[in-house]
Amino acid sequence: MKVNWKITTVVAALFISMTGLAKEAKHLLEIGTEGKSLIFKLPAQSAETKISLFDPEGRIIFSDAVEDQEFYAKRFDLDLLEEGVYSMKVENTLREITYSIDIDEPSVEILAKKERTKPVFRKTEDKVFLNLLNLEGNSVSVKVIDGNGRMLYKEVFKGDLLIEKAFNFEKAFDDSYTLVVKDDQNTYYETIVVN
């Protein structure tokens, strides 16, 4: 009975998380019809979305931030750019999507699209709630470190699709605490100050 309850709870939590993510506006990157160009479209957004285009050496050649707009569209004219593999990063508080774009003499091609979700930290008074949708099933480490660099808490989640954790700082000493969430490729930080 307990196993069925746990499975039902996890499935319900995943469904709720996925429903929340599905409501987020989707963006679209497509190849333009004129010359070497790309067209990026972003429907209505309430949270800030950052858009960056990088050259083959990793230098930013275009950057923009979009927030509270009904619709955002941008045409990128790539005719004057040198041949090579460029990347475009679209990032908001929930996810980061990176496109690999190949520019050669006659054309432009979108080689790949890589998407990763970010942890969501929600603060209420002296509590911090952590949620992470771990679709790849990566090993995820969660730590709490105090202002002196001492590790107060550590837990490793292996293969969990949904990671949920609540941290209560109501009885903590006055200090600055850092939550560190690390997966196979990325590390995220959230700081809480207790006075």
PDB file of C-alpha atoms in Angstrom:
ATOM      1  CA  MET A   1       0.000   0.000   0.000  1.00  0.00           C
ATOM      2  CA  LYS A   2       2.816   2.408   0.883  1.00  0.00           C
ATOM      3  CA  VAL A   3       4.548   1.675  -2.434  1.00  0.00           C
ATOM      4  CA  ASN A   4       1.373   2.442  -4.390  1.00  0.00           C
ATOM      5  CA  TRP A   5       0.937   5.679  -2.447  1.00  0.00           C
ATOM      6  CA  LYS A   6       4.537   6.746  -3.171  1.00  0.00           C
ATOM      7  CA  ILE A   7       4.214   5.966  -6.881  1.00  0.00           C
ATOM      8  CA  THR A   8       0.911   7.838  -7.084  1.00  0.00           C
ATOM      9  CA  THR A   9       2.436  10.837  -5.296  1.00  0.00           C
ATOM     10  CA  VAL A  10       5.462  10.952  -7.619  1.00  0.00           C
ATOM     11  CA  VAL A  11       3.289  10.633 -10.745  1.00  0.00           C
ATOM     12  CA  ALA A  12       0.969  13.396  -9.491  1.00  0.00           C
ATOM     13  CA  ALA A  13       3.922  15.671  -8.706  1.00  0.00           C
ATOM     14  CA  LEU A  14       5.435  15.053 -12.150  1.00  0.00           C
ATOM     15  CA  PHE A  15       2.092  15.751 -13.807  1.00  0.00           C
ATOM     16  CA  ILE A  16       1.688  19.018 -11.892  1.00  0.00           C
ATOM     17  CA  SER A  17       5.265  20.080 -12.719  1.00  0.00           C
ATOM     18  CA  MET A  18       4.877  19.225 -16.389  1.00  0.00           C
ATOM     19  CA  THR A  19       1.546  21.065 -16.547  1.00  0.00           C
ATOM     20  CA  GLY A  20       3.231  24.153 -15.117  1.00  0.00           C
ATOM     21  CA  LEU A  21       6.051  23.894 -17.630  1.00  0.00           C
ATOM     22  CA  ALA A  22       3.609  23.342 -20.489  1.00  0.00           C
ATOM     23  CA  LYS A  23       1.934  26.681 -19.732  1.00  0.00           C
ATOM     24  CA  GLU A  24       5.220  28.464 -20.289  1.00  0.00           C
ATOM     25  CA  ALA A  25       5.408  30.199 -23.655  1.00  0.00           C
ATOM     26  CA  LYS A  26       7.244  28.237 -26.318  1.00  0.00           C
ATOM     27  CA  HIS A  27       9.656  29.906 -28.664  1.00  0.00           C
ATOM     28  CA  LEU A  28      10.504  29.031 -32.199  1.00  0.00           C
ATOM     29  CA  LEU A  29      13.705  29.362 -34.179  1.00  0.00           C
ATOM     30  CA  GLU A  30      13.412  28.804 -37.907  1.00  0.00           C
ATOM     31  CA  ILE A  31      15.473  29.407 -41.010  1.00  0.00           C
ATOM     32  CA  GLY A  32      14.463  32.536 -42.916  1.00  0.00           C
ATOM     33  CA  THR A  33      13.438  32.574 -46.563  1.00  0.00           C
ATOM     34  CA  GLU A  34      15.676  35.472 -47.620  1.00  0.00           C
ATOM     35  CA  GLY A  35      19.448  34.948 -47.783  1.00  0.00           C
ATOM     36  CA  LYS A  36      21.209  33.516 -44.774  1.00  0.00           C
ATOM     37  CA  SER A  37      18.816  34.420 -41.982  1.00  0.00           C
ATOM     38  CA  LEU A  38      17.104  33.090 -38.882  1.00  0.00           C
ATOM     39  CA  ILE A  39      13.776  34.126 -37.423  1.00  0.00           C
ATOM     40  CA  PHE A  40      13.195  33.853 -33.685  1.00  0.00           C
ATOM     41  CA  LYS A  41       9.650  34.120 -32.303  1.00  0.00           C
ATOM     42  CA  LEU A  42       8.605  34.295 -28.681  1.00  0.00           C
ATOM     43  CA  PRO A  43       4.918  34.422 -27.683  1.00  0.00           C
ATOM     44  CA  ALA A  44       3.718  36.352 -24.617  1.00  0.00           C
ATOM     45  CA  GLN A  45       6.123  36.170 -21.680  1.00  0.00           C
ATOM     46  CA  SER A  46       5.761  37.379 -18.111  1.00  0.00           C
ATOM     47  CA  ALA A  47       9.171  36.268 -16.810  1.00  0.00           C
ATOM     48  CA  GLU A  48      12.351  37.750 -18.247  1.00  0.00           C
ATOM     49  CA  THR A  49      13.840  35.755 -21.120  1.00  0.00           C
ATOM     50  CA  LYS A  50      17.412  36.392 -22.242  1.00  0.00           C
ATOM     51  CA  ILE A  51      18.417  35.747 -25.840  1.00  0.00           C
ATOM     52  CA  SER A  52      22.096  35.588 -26.813  1.00  0.00           C
ATOM     53  CA  LEU A  53      23.889  34.732 -30.046  1.00  0.00           C
ATOM     54  CA  PHE A  54      27.511  33.538 -29.798  1.00  0.00           C
ATOM     55  CA  ASP A  55      30.194  33.322 -32.485  1.00  0.00           C
ATOM     56  CA  PRO A  56      32.343  30.159 -32.938  1.00  0.00           C
ATOM     57  CA  GLU A  57      34.836  31.480 -30.328  1.00  0.00           C
ATOM     58  CA  GLY A  58      32.071  31.916 -27.723  1.00  0.00           C
ATOM     59  CA  ARG A  59      31.892  35.727 -27.870  1.00  0.00           C
ATOM     60  CA  ILE A  60      28.466  37.344 -27.612  1.00  0.00           C
ATOM     61  CA  ILE A  61      27.514  39.043 -30.874  1.00  0.00           C
ATOM     62  CA  PHE A  62      23.872  39.746 -29.963  1.00  0.00           C
ATOM     63  CA  SER A  63      22.028  39.956 -26.667  1.00  0.00           C
ATOM     64  CA  ASP A  64      18.517  40.980 -25.693  1.00  0.00           C
ATOM     65  CA  ALA A  65      16.186  40.621 -22.720  1.00  0.00           C
ATOM     66  CA  VAL A  66      12.434  40.273 -23.192  1.00  0.00           C
ATOM     67  CA  GLU A  67       9.864  40.760 -20.445  1.00  0.00           C
ATOM     68  CA  ASP A  68       6.136  41.529 -20.341  1.00  0.00           C
ATOM     69  CA  GLN A  69       5.653  41.645 -24.106  1.00  0.00           C
ATOM     70  CA  GLU A  70       2.675  40.306 -26.040  1.00  0.00           C
ATOM     71  CA  PHE A  71       4.887  38.949 -28.815  1.00  0.00           C
ATOM     72  CA  TYR A  72       8.579  39.188 -29.684  1.00  0.00           C
ATOM     73  CA  ALA A  73      10.075  38.440 -33.088  1.00  0.00           C
ATOM     74  CA  LYS A  74      13.573  39.049 -34.378  1.00  0.00           C
ATOM     75  CA  ARG A  75      15.109  38.387 -37.781  1.00  0.00           C
ATOM     76  CA  PHE A  76      18.844  37.709 -37.757  1.00  0.00           C
ATOM     77  CA  ASP A  77      20.623  38.562 -41.022  1.00  0.00           C
ATOM     78  CA  LEU A  78      23.661  36.261 -41.074  1.00  0.00           C
ATOM     79  CA  ASP A  79      24.979  37.135 -44.565  1.00  0.00           C
ATOM     80  CA  LEU A  80      27.992  39.060 -43.232  1.00  0.00           C
ATOM     81  CA  LEU A  81      29.042  36.478 -40.650  1.00  0.00           C
ATOM     82  CA  GLU A  82      31.991  34.180 -41.289  1.00  0.00           C
ATOM     83  CA  GLU A  83      31.433  30.469 -41.811  1.00  0.00           C
ATOM     84  CA  GLY A  84      31.356  28.364 -38.661  1.00  0.00           C
ATOM     85  CA  VAL A  85      29.172  26.887 -35.963  1.00  0.00           C
ATOM     86  CA  TYR A  86      27.391  29.560 -33.929  1.00  0.00           C
ATOM     87  CA  SER A  87      25.117  29.076 -30.947  1.00  0.00           C
ATOM     88  CA  MET A  88      22.002  30.786 -29.680  1.00  0.00           C
ATOM     89  CA  LYS A  89      21.008  30.574 -26.027  1.00  0.00           C
ATOM     90  CA  VAL A  90      17.480  31.301 -24.818  1.00  0.00           C
ATOM     91  CA  GLU A  91      17.254  31.386 -21.040  1.00  0.00           C
ATOM     92  CA  ASN A  92      14.657  32.128 -18.380  1.00  0.00           C
ATOM     93  CA  THR A  93      14.162  31.131 -14.755  1.00  0.00           C
ATOM     94  CA  LEU A  94      12.923  27.625 -15.613  1.00  0.00           C
ATOM     95  CA  ARG A  95      15.046  26.448 -18.506  1.00  0.00           C
ATOM     96  CA  GLU A  96      17.890  27.098 -20.893  1.00  0.00           C
ATOM     97  CA  ILE A  97      17.759  26.101 -24.544  1.00  0.00           C
ATOM     98  CA  THR A  98      20.856  26.185 -26.742  1.00  0.00           C
ATOM     99  CA  TYR A  99      20.728  25.919 -30.522  1.00  0.00           C
ATOM    100  CA  SER A 100      23.781  25.001 -32.615  1.00  0.00           C
ATOM    101  CA  ILE A 101      23.700  26.837 -35.942  1.00  0.00           C
ATOM    102  CA  ASP A 102      25.965  26.073 -38.900  1.00  0.00           C
ATOM    103  CA  ILE A 103      26.652  28.975 -41.236  1.00  0.00           C
ATOM    104  CA  ASP A 104      28.379  28.141 -44.509  1.00  0.00           C
ATOM    105  CA  GLU A 105      28.606  29.890 -47.872  1.00  0.00           C
ATOM    106  CA  PRO A 106      25.255  28.976 -49.385  1.00  0.00           C
ATOM    107  CA  SER A 107      23.062  28.351 -46.360  1.00  0.00           C
ATOM    108  CA  VAL A 108      22.208  28.252 -42.670  1.00  0.00           C
ATOM    109  CA  GLU A 109      21.308  25.049 -40.842  1.00  0.00           C
ATOM    110  CA  ILE A 110      20.087  24.423 -37.302  1.00  0.00           C
ATOM    111  CA  LEU A 111      22.228  21.471 -36.220  1.00  0.00           C
ATOM    112  CA  ALA A 112      20.909  20.752 -32.746  1.00  0.00           C
ATOM    113  CA  LYS A 113      18.683  21.939 -29.940  1.00  0.00           C
ATOM    114  CA  LYS A 114      19.677  21.163 -26.353  1.00  0.00           C
ATOM    115  CA  GLU A 115      17.293  21.897 -23.510  1.00  0.00           C
ATOM    116  CA  ARG A 116      17.904  21.712 -19.781  1.00  0.00           C
ATOM    117  CA  THR A 117      15.677  22.580 -16.890  1.00  0.00           C
ATOM    118  CA  LYS A 118      16.878  24.659 -13.969  1.00  0.00           C
ATOM    119  CA  PRO A 119      16.028  24.249 -10.318  1.00  0.00           C
ATOM    120  CA  VAL A 120      13.311  26.495  -8.969  1.00  0.00           C
ATOM    121  CA  PHE A 121      13.967  28.082  -5.580  1.00  0.00           C
ATOM    122  CA  ARG A 122      10.974  29.560  -3.765  1.00  0.00           C
ATOM    123  CA  LYS A 123      11.538  31.573  -0.587  1.00  0.00           C
ATOM    124  CA  THR A 124       8.881  32.227   2.037  1.00  0.00           C
ATOM    125  CA  GLU A 125      10.033  33.925   5.242  1.00  0.00           C
ATOM    126  CA  ASP A 126      12.703  31.590   6.674  1.00  0.00           C
ATOM    127  CA  LYS A 127      12.019  28.637   4.362  1.00  0.00           C
ATOM    128  CA  VAL A 128      13.393  27.735   0.949  1.00  0.00           C
ATOM    129  CA  PHE A 129      11.697  25.202  -1.316  1.00  0.00           C
ATOM    130  CA  LEU A 130      13.677  23.490  -4.075  1.00  0.00           C
ATOM    131  CA  ASN A 131      12.092  21.821  -7.114  1.00  0.00           C
ATOM    132  CA  LEU A 132      14.016  20.320 -10.016  1.00  0.00           C
ATOM    133  CA  LEU A 133      12.608  18.353 -12.925  1.00  0.00           C
ATOM    134  CA  ASN A 134      15.440  15.934 -13.722  1.00  0.00           C
ATOM    135  CA  LEU A 135      14.268  14.403 -17.008  1.00  0.00           C
ATOM    136  CA  GLU A 136      17.686  12.931 -17.814  1.00  0.00           C
ATOM    137  CA  GLY A 137      17.818  11.133 -14.467  1.00  0.00           C
ATOM    138  CA  ASN A 138      21.242  12.590 -13.669  1.00  0.00           C
ATOM    139  CA  SER A 139      22.822  12.286 -10.263  1.00  0.00           C
ATOM    140  CA  VAL A 140      22.069  15.538  -8.410  1.00  0.00           C
ATOM    141  CA  SER A 141      23.859  16.768  -5.300  1.00  0.00           C
ATOM    142  CA  VAL A 142      22.191  19.247  -2.928  1.00  0.00           C
ATOM    143  CA  LYS A 143      24.244  21.002  -0.236  1.00  0.00           C
ATOM    144  CA  VAL A 144      23.711  23.744   2.330  1.00  0.00           C
ATOM    145  CA  ILE A 145      26.827  25.743   3.208  1.00  0.00           C
ATOM    146  CA  ASP A 146      27.058  28.412   5.909  1.00  0.00           C
ATOM    147  CA  GLY A 147      28.882  31.756   5.712  1.00  0.00           C
ATOM    148  CA  ASN A 148      32.136  30.165   6.958  1.00  0.00           C
ATOM    149  CA  GLY A 149      32.161  27.560   4.190  1.00  0.00           C
ATOM    150  CA  ARG A 150      31.082  24.675   6.439  1.00  0.00           C
ATOM    151  CA  MET A 151      28.816  22.088   4.832  1.00  0.00           C
ATOM    152  CA  LEU A 152      25.726  21.709   7.016  1.00  0.00           C
ATOM    153  CA  TYR A 153      23.754  19.349   4.815  1.00  0.00           C
ATOM    154  CA  LYS A 154      24.388  17.129   1.806  1.00  0.00           C
ATOM    155  CA  GLU A 155      22.157  14.732  -0.095  1.00  0.00           C
ATOM    156  CA  VAL A 156      22.706  13.005  -3.424  1.00  0.00           C
ATOM    157  CA  PHE A 157      19.714  12.043  -5.554  1.00  0.00           C
ATOM    158  CA  LYS A 158      20.436   9.260  -8.054  1.00  0.00           C
ATOM    159  CA  GLY A 159      18.018   8.795 -10.939  1.00  0.00           C
ATOM    160  CA  ASP A 160      15.127  10.737  -9.377  1.00  0.00           C
ATOM    161  CA  LEU A 161      12.947  12.405 -12.003  1.00  0.00           C
ATOM    162  CA  LEU A 162      11.548  14.982  -9.609  1.00  0.00           C
ATOM    163  CA  ILE A 163      13.627  16.434  -6.811  1.00  0.00           C
ATOM    164  CA  GLU A 164      11.730  18.314  -4.124  1.00  0.00           C
ATOM    165  CA  LYS A 165      13.263  19.539  -0.906  1.00  0.00           C
ATOM    166  CA  ALA A 166      12.262  22.062   1.771  1.00  0.00           C
ATOM    167  CA  PHE A 167      14.794  23.807   4.005  1.00  0.00           C
ATOM    168  CA  ASN A 168      13.659  25.438   7.236  1.00  0.00           C
ATOM    169  CA  PHE A 169      15.900  28.236   8.542  1.00  0.00           C
ATOM    170  CA  GLU A 170      13.542  29.398  11.346  1.00  0.00           C
ATOM    171  CA  LYS A 171      15.893  28.261  14.126  1.00  0.00           C
ATOM    172  CA  ALA A 172      19.142  28.872  12.244  1.00  0.00           C
ATOM    173  CA  PHE A 173      21.800  31.228  13.589  1.00  0.00           C
ATOM    174  CA  ASP A 174      22.106  34.671  12.006  1.00  0.00           C
ATOM    175  CA  ASP A 175      24.269  34.026   8.956  1.00  0.00           C
ATOM    176  CA  SER A 176      24.307  33.747   5.197  1.00  0.00           C
ATOM    177  CA  TYR A 177      23.517  30.266   3.864  1.00  0.00           C
ATOM    178  CA  THR A 178      24.060  29.007   0.321  1.00  0.00           C
ATOM    179  CA  LEU A 179      22.119  26.181  -1.292  1.00  0.00           C
ATOM    180  CA  VAL A 180      24.213  24.450  -3.946  1.00  0.00           C
ATOM    181  CA  VAL A 181      22.509  22.208  -6.508  1.00  0.00           C
ATOM    182  CA  LYS A 182      24.892  20.363  -8.813  1.00  0.00           C
ATOM    183  CA  ASP A 183      24.110  17.915 -11.589  1.00  0.00           C
ATOM    184  CA  ASP A 184      26.469  16.259 -14.074  1.00  0.00           C
ATOM    185  CA  GLN A 185      27.125  19.485 -15.999  1.00  0.00           C
ATOM    186  CA  ASN A 186      25.884  22.522 -14.076  1.00  0.00           C
ATOM    187  CA  THR A 187      25.942  24.093 -10.637  1.00  0.00           C
ATOM    188  CA  TYR A 188      23.241  26.428  -9.302  1.00  0.00           C
ATOM    189  CA  TYR A 189      23.391  28.634  -6.211  1.00  0.00           C
ATOM    190  CA  GLU A 190      20.752  30.269  -4.049  1.00  0.00           C
ATOM    191  CA  THR A 191      21.595  32.368  -0.995  1.00  0.00           C
ATOM    192  CA  ILE A 192      19.422  33.065   2.027  1.00  0.00           C
ATOM    193  CA  VAL A 193      20.319  35.524   4.778  1.00  0.00           C
ATOM    194  CA  VAL A 194      19.000  34.846   8.272  1.00  0.00           C
ATOM    195  CA  ASN A 195      18.855  37.886  10.584  1.00  0.00           C
TER     196      ASN A 195
END
